[in-house]
Amino acid sequence: MDEKLLNEDLEKMQPFLLKWFREYNVMMLNSPFKTLEYEVSMDGFAPVKDMLSQSHLYSIFEAFRELVKTHYYSQAAYTIEKELIEEGEIEWSNYWKYEVKNYYFRSIIPRIVSLLDYVAIMINELSQRELISNVRGVYFKTLTSSLTARKAKAGWLSYEEIKELDMILSHAYLQVTQEEKDILTLFRHTSTHRYFVGIDELTVPFQRRELSKHERKFLQSQYSYGFRGKPEYSFDELNGTVEKLLNNIDDMLSRLMEMDMMQNSVQRIENG
């Protein structure tokens, strides 16, 4: 593409770029997420426990804010994608679908997994690593299991706080089915460690497949190689699960910030 053609394309894109930017900002202004109503206090003269809370909460809050922004960028692009389809502009619609919407949406699930692990790290640090002594083994799942099993205080966390944290963190996967959890796990592992996954497209169509018991009898093999017939992931299905998780995580984080033990670390933003 030469510079002249690029300028022509940008001129055609300009109305949609402005609409995309406006749609995203409207979503941010009207965001229902309660966590965004808080801000983290940073006090260099606070007790160690409070400074730990402040530092980790700032990281968690910023990660959540970027997660919401990334989600809204993809949703605003989805609005334009659908509008262009209705106008019969298939080529431009595909641009917004694959180059913009999927570009942002693809990173949301790995970001969600990371954010939950950030929360686990903070809580384990507040326990002075008594919940999980091996820092390399601190993940959201292992941390929640440790909270549930704990029957006494841990570090700076009282037993009552541990019980409250156990209840709050249980909100993360509410209404998320086991099938959805399995899809999320596979998506995250594949995109992080295996290959660039397709959303409404096939990026690695030729793959190895484990055969069923019935197939093994005839083919005398445990595996076969062939082309996949359809994309691994559907945007609409993934998006529905992501929206549930975002609402759950927002509920979890806002409850976390409302705990008595966090009151020296966060404050609610006064609007008006």
Tab-separated table of C-alpha atoms in Angstrom:
chain	number	residue	atom	x	y	z
A	1	MET	CA	0.000	0.000	0.000
A	2	ASP	CA	1.441	3.388	-1.014
A	3	GLU	CA	0.985	6.619	0.932
A	4	LYS	CA	-1.657	7.985	-1.449
A	5	LEU	CA	-3.832	4.900	-1.041
A	6	LEU	CA	-3.310	4.995	2.724
A	7	ASN	CA	-4.579	8.591	2.840
A	8	GLU	CA	-7.636	7.634	0.786
A	9	ASP	CA	-8.420	4.754	3.133
A	10	LEU	CA	-7.977	6.945	6.204
A	11	GLU	CA	-10.362	9.503	4.720
A	12	LYS	CA	-12.985	6.779	4.262
A	13	MET	CA	-12.317	5.511	7.791
A	14	GLN	CA	-12.466	8.871	9.544
A	15	PRO	CA	-16.230	8.917	10.297
A	16	PHE	CA	-16.021	5.411	11.723
A	17	LEU	CA	-12.896	6.159	13.747
A	18	LEU	CA	-14.655	9.130	15.328
A	19	LYS	CA	-17.749	7.023	16.001
A	20	TRP	CA	-15.603	4.262	17.530
A	21	PHE	CA	-13.789	6.705	19.802
A	22	ARG	CA	-17.077	8.349	20.845
A	23	GLU	CA	-18.796	4.993	21.496
A	24	TYR	CA	-15.894	3.873	23.688
A	25	ASN	CA	-15.912	7.099	25.719
A	26	VAL	CA	-19.681	6.974	26.209
A	27	MET	CA	-19.294	3.431	27.551
A	28	MET	CA	-16.611	4.594	29.978
A	29	LEU	CA	-18.723	7.561	31.137
A	30	ASN	CA	-21.750	5.327	31.742
A	31	SER	CA	-19.854	2.310	33.043
A	32	PRO	CA	-21.838	0.365	35.671
A	33	PHE	CA	-18.706	-1.087	37.287
A	34	LYS	CA	-18.593	-0.177	40.985
A	35	THR	CA	-14.844	-0.747	41.283
A	36	LEU	CA	-14.190	2.297	39.090
A	37	GLU	CA	-15.864	4.466	41.745
A	38	TYR	CA	-12.862	4.000	44.051
A	39	GLU	CA	-9.335	5.345	44.072
A	40	VAL	CA	-6.308	3.947	45.861
A	41	SER	CA	-4.537	6.025	48.498
A	42	MET	CA	-0.739	6.014	48.491
A	43	ASP	CA	0.876	6.963	51.820
A	44	GLY	CA	4.613	6.539	52.235
A	45	PHE	CA	4.357	6.811	56.024
A	46	ALA	CA	1.676	4.147	56.533
A	47	PRO	CA	2.250	0.904	58.479
A	48	VAL	CA	3.753	-1.944	56.468
A	49	LYS	CA	0.434	-3.777	56.190
A	50	ASP	CA	-1.294	-0.705	54.743
A	51	MET	CA	1.561	0.009	52.348
A	52	LEU	CA	1.359	-3.555	51.061
A	53	SER	CA	-2.400	-3.186	50.568
A	54	GLN	CA	-1.992	0.163	48.816
A	55	SER	CA	0.707	-1.068	46.461
A	56	HIS	CA	-1.111	-4.213	45.421
A	57	LEU	CA	-4.525	-2.563	45.239
A	58	TYR	CA	-3.133	0.100	42.927
A	59	SER	CA	-1.848	-2.640	40.620
A	60	ILE	CA	-5.178	-4.483	40.792
A	61	PHE	CA	-7.236	-1.339	40.196
A	62	GLU	CA	-5.164	-0.280	37.185
A	63	ALA	CA	-5.341	-3.799	35.742
A	64	PHE	CA	-9.138	-3.797	36.116
A	65	ARG	CA	-9.453	-0.332	34.562
A	66	GLU	CA	-7.357	-1.415	31.556
A	67	LEU	CA	-9.415	-4.605	31.305
A	68	VAL	CA	-12.633	-2.570	31.145
A	69	LYS	CA	-11.111	-0.199	28.573
A	70	THR	CA	-10.002	-3.131	26.414
A	71	HIS	CA	-13.488	-4.638	26.621
A	72	TYR	CA	-15.150	-1.346	25.663
A	73	TYR	CA	-12.777	-0.840	22.738
A	74	SER	CA	-13.813	-4.233	21.375
A	75	GLN	CA	-17.521	-3.594	22.000
A	76	ALA	CA	-17.399	-0.200	20.254
A	77	ALA	CA	-15.705	-1.852	17.271
A	78	TYR	CA	-18.426	-4.527	17.288
A	79	THR	CA	-21.049	-1.766	16.951
A	80	ILE	CA	-19.322	-0.447	13.826
A	81	GLU	CA	-18.798	-3.940	12.426
A	82	LYS	CA	-22.556	-4.615	12.584
A	83	GLU	CA	-23.408	-1.193	11.130
A	84	LEU	CA	-21.125	-1.801	8.132
A	85	ILE	CA	-22.623	-5.255	7.543
A	86	GLU	CA	-26.084	-3.681	7.395
A	87	GLU	CA	-24.764	-1.216	4.817
A	88	GLY	CA	-23.338	-4.053	2.732
A	89	GLU	CA	-19.733	-2.943	3.329
A	90	ILE	CA	-18.388	-6.447	3.919
A	91	GLU	CA	-14.731	-5.610	3.363
A	92	TRP	CA	-14.737	-2.702	5.824
A	93	SER	CA	-16.889	-4.693	8.249
A	94	ASN	CA	-14.251	-7.447	8.250
A	95	TYR	CA	-11.597	-4.833	8.946
A	96	TRP	CA	-13.403	-3.741	12.121
A	97	LYS	CA	-14.130	-7.353	13.012
A	98	TYR	CA	-10.642	-8.820	12.724
A	99	GLU	CA	-8.277	-5.858	12.860
A	100	VAL	CA	-9.937	-3.887	15.652
A	101	LYS	CA	-12.562	-5.860	17.593
A	102	ASN	CA	-10.629	-9.130	17.767
A	103	TYR	CA	-7.344	-7.300	18.294
A	104	TYR	CA	-8.608	-5.956	21.628
A	105	PHE	CA	-10.907	-8.827	22.544
A	106	ARG	CA	-8.207	-11.488	22.125
A	107	SER	CA	-6.300	-10.241	25.195
A	108	ILE	CA	-9.281	-10.018	27.577
A	109	ILE	CA	-9.345	-13.623	28.830
A	110	PRO	CA	-5.596	-13.774	29.613
A	111	ARG	CA	-5.970	-10.397	31.379
A	112	ILE	CA	-8.827	-11.752	33.505
A	113	VAL	CA	-6.741	-14.741	34.598
A	114	SER	CA	-3.813	-12.457	35.446
A	115	LEU	CA	-6.013	-10.066	37.413
A	116	LEU	CA	-7.371	-12.877	39.586
A	117	ASP	CA	-3.806	-13.989	40.276
A	118	TYR	CA	-2.883	-10.405	41.273
A	119	VAL	CA	-5.615	-10.573	43.910
A	120	ALA	CA	-4.264	-13.914	45.141
A	121	ILE	CA	-0.742	-12.498	45.465
A	122	MET	CA	-1.964	-9.516	47.512
A	123	ILE	CA	-3.900	-11.685	49.963
A	124	ASN	CA	-1.019	-14.111	50.353
A	125	GLU	CA	1.367	-11.235	51.072
A	126	LEU	CA	-1.039	-9.913	53.725
A	127	SER	CA	-0.955	-13.368	55.283
A	128	GLN	CA	2.836	-12.928	55.441
A	129	ARG	CA	2.958	-15.949	53.097
A	130	GLU	CA	1.451	-18.228	55.722
A	131	LEU	CA	-1.398	-19.259	53.395
A	132	ILE	CA	1.034	-20.375	50.654
A	133	SER	CA	4.724	-20.382	51.516
A	134	ASN	CA	5.965	-21.117	47.987
A	135	VAL	CA	5.426	-17.839	46.114
A	136	ARG	CA	5.671	-19.634	42.767
A	137	GLY	CA	2.593	-21.640	43.720
A	138	VAL	CA	0.329	-18.637	44.351
A	139	TYR	CA	-2.582	-18.635	41.920
A	140	PHE	CA	-6.208	-17.684	42.369
A	141	LYS	CA	-7.346	-21.308	42.630
A	142	THR	CA	-4.656	-22.354	45.095
A	143	LEU	CA	-5.254	-19.240	47.193
A	144	THR	CA	-9.017	-19.771	47.437
A	145	SER	CA	-8.432	-23.397	48.444
A	146	SER	CA	-6.050	-22.230	51.177
A	147	LEU	CA	-8.582	-19.687	52.461
A	148	THR	CA	-11.332	-22.308	52.623
A	149	ALA	CA	-9.119	-24.796	54.474
A	150	ARG	CA	-7.682	-22.251	56.929
A	151	LYS	CA	-9.022	-22.465	60.494
A	152	ALA	CA	-6.883	-19.797	62.153
A	153	LYS	CA	-5.413	-16.351	61.536
A	154	ALA	CA	-2.574	-15.945	59.049
A	155	GLY	CA	-0.054	-13.115	59.271
A	156	TRP	CA	-1.911	-9.802	59.361
A	157	LEU	CA	-5.209	-11.501	58.485
A	158	SER	CA	-7.540	-12.380	61.328
A	159	TYR	CA	-9.626	-15.529	61.088
A	160	GLU	CA	-12.750	-13.382	60.565
A	161	GLU	CA	-11.031	-11.582	57.672
A	162	ILE	CA	-10.019	-14.906	56.159
A	163	LYS	CA	-13.627	-16.112	56.254
A	164	GLU	CA	-14.803	-12.834	54.711
A	165	LEU	CA	-12.159	-13.033	51.972
A	166	ASP	CA	-13.170	-16.628	51.245
A	167	MET	CA	-16.765	-15.491	50.734
A	168	ILE	CA	-15.809	-12.453	48.603
A	169	LEU	CA	-13.502	-14.378	46.277
A	170	SER	CA	-16.190	-17.018	45.701
A	171	HIS	CA	-18.029	-14.400	43.584
A	172	ALA	CA	-15.431	-14.586	40.785
A	173	TYR	CA	-17.048	-17.467	38.899
A	174	LEU	CA	-20.727	-17.109	39.855
A	175	GLN	CA	-23.079	-18.228	37.061
A	176	VAL	CA	-20.090	-19.437	35.022
A	177	THR	CA	-20.616	-23.078	34.013
A	178	GLN	CA	-17.927	-25.744	34.125
A	179	GLU	CA	-18.020	-25.903	30.331
A	180	GLU	CA	-17.353	-22.157	30.155
A	181	LYS	CA	-14.484	-22.506	32.650
A	182	ASP	CA	-12.941	-25.252	30.523
A	183	ILE	CA	-13.205	-23.079	27.401
A	184	LEU	CA	-11.613	-20.124	29.209
A	185	THR	CA	-8.754	-22.281	30.485
A	186	LEU	CA	-8.109	-23.792	27.057
A	187	PHE	CA	-8.249	-20.366	25.364
A	188	ARG	CA	-5.797	-18.872	27.849
A	189	HIS	CA	-3.349	-21.798	27.668
A	190	THR	CA	-3.518	-22.015	23.873
A	191	SER	CA	-3.083	-18.292	23.261
A	192	THR	CA	-0.286	-18.005	25.840
A	193	HIS	CA	1.703	-21.154	25.109
A	194	ARG	CA	0.614	-22.734	21.824
A	195	TYR	CA	-0.442	-20.488	18.932
A	196	PHE	CA	-2.426	-17.442	17.826
A	197	VAL	CA	-6.003	-18.634	18.331
A	198	GLY	CA	-8.801	-17.842	15.928
A	199	ILE	CA	-12.016	-16.073	16.908
A	200	ASP	CA	-14.605	-16.626	14.154
A	201	GLU	CA	-11.701	-17.719	11.950
A	202	LEU	CA	-9.275	-20.629	11.604
A	203	THR	CA	-5.663	-19.681	12.243
A	204	VAL	CA	-4.251	-23.222	12.639
A	205	PRO	CA	-6.688	-25.412	10.682
A	206	PHE	CA	-4.429	-28.493	10.378
A	207	GLN	CA	-4.083	-30.221	13.766
A	208	ARG	CA	-3.626	-33.563	15.506
A	209	ARG	CA	-6.794	-35.094	16.942
A	210	GLU	CA	-7.199	-37.901	19.470
A	211	LEU	CA	-9.371	-40.647	18.062
A	212	SER	CA	-12.374	-42.174	19.809
A	213	LYS	CA	-12.264	-45.825	20.881
A	214	HIS	CA	-14.500	-46.755	17.958
A	215	GLU	CA	-12.203	-45.002	15.447
A	216	ARG	CA	-9.069	-46.640	16.887
A	217	LYS	CA	-10.407	-50.108	16.064
A	218	PHE	CA	-10.518	-49.304	12.361
A	219	LEU	CA	-7.524	-46.993	12.002
A	220	GLN	CA	-5.134	-48.844	14.333
A	221	SER	CA	-3.907	-45.538	15.709
A	222	GLN	CA	-4.529	-43.286	18.690
A	223	TYR	CA	-4.303	-40.030	16.737
A	224	SER	CA	-5.049	-38.635	13.297
A	225	TYR	CA	-4.148	-35.436	11.477
A	226	GLY	CA	-6.585	-33.356	9.494
A	227	PHE	CA	-8.285	-30.032	8.899
A	228	ARG	CA	-10.699	-28.539	11.388
A	229	GLY	CA	-14.114	-27.787	9.968
A	230	LYS	CA	-14.981	-24.667	11.923
A	231	PRO	CA	-13.349	-21.969	14.087
A	232	GLU	CA	-12.319	-22.986	17.578
A	233	TYR	CA	-14.020	-19.998	19.225
A	234	SER	CA	-17.099	-17.906	18.560
A	235	PHE	CA	-16.972	-14.227	19.506
A	236	ASP	CA	-20.603	-14.185	20.659
A	237	GLU	CA	-20.118	-17.184	22.964
A	238	LEU	CA	-16.842	-15.926	24.408
A	239	ASN	CA	-18.249	-12.433	24.841
A	240	GLY	CA	-21.202	-13.689	26.877
A	241	THR	CA	-18.845	-15.493	29.261
A	242	VAL	CA	-16.490	-12.497	29.453
A	243	GLU	CA	-19.345	-10.156	30.389
A	244	LYS	CA	-20.392	-12.483	33.220
A	245	LEU	CA	-16.821	-12.609	34.484
A	246	LEU	CA	-16.374	-8.837	34.320
A	247	ASN	CA	-19.529	-8.317	36.372
A	248	ASN	CA	-18.422	-10.975	38.869
A	249	ILE	CA	-14.921	-9.538	39.218
A	250	ASP	CA	-16.318	-6.041	39.637
A	251	ASP	CA	-18.560	-7.297	42.436
A	252	MET	CA	-15.628	-9.144	44.017
A	253	LEU	CA	-13.221	-6.170	43.851
A	254	SER	CA	-15.737	-3.617	45.101
A	255	ARG	CA	-16.537	-5.867	48.080
A	256	LEU	CA	-12.807	-6.292	48.695
A	257	MET	CA	-12.341	-2.520	48.741
A	258	GLU	CA	-15.218	-2.112	51.181
A	259	MET	CA	-13.608	-4.396	53.797
A	260	ASP	CA	-12.611	-2.726	57.060
A	261	MET	CA	-9.009	-3.826	56.548
A	262	MET	CA	-8.844	-1.815	53.290
A	263	GLN	CA	-10.189	1.491	54.568
A	264	ASN	CA	-6.701	3.005	54.942
A	265	SER	CA	-5.928	2.082	51.359
A	266	VAL	CA	-8.934	3.113	49.267
A	267	GLN	CA	-11.559	5.813	49.195
A	268	ARG	CA	-14.698	6.303	47.180
A	269	ILE	CA	-14.602	9.043	44.557
A	270	GLU	CA	-17.054	11.831	45.368
A	271	ASN	CA	-18.860	12.930	42.189
A	272	GLY	CA	-20.287	16.371	41.936
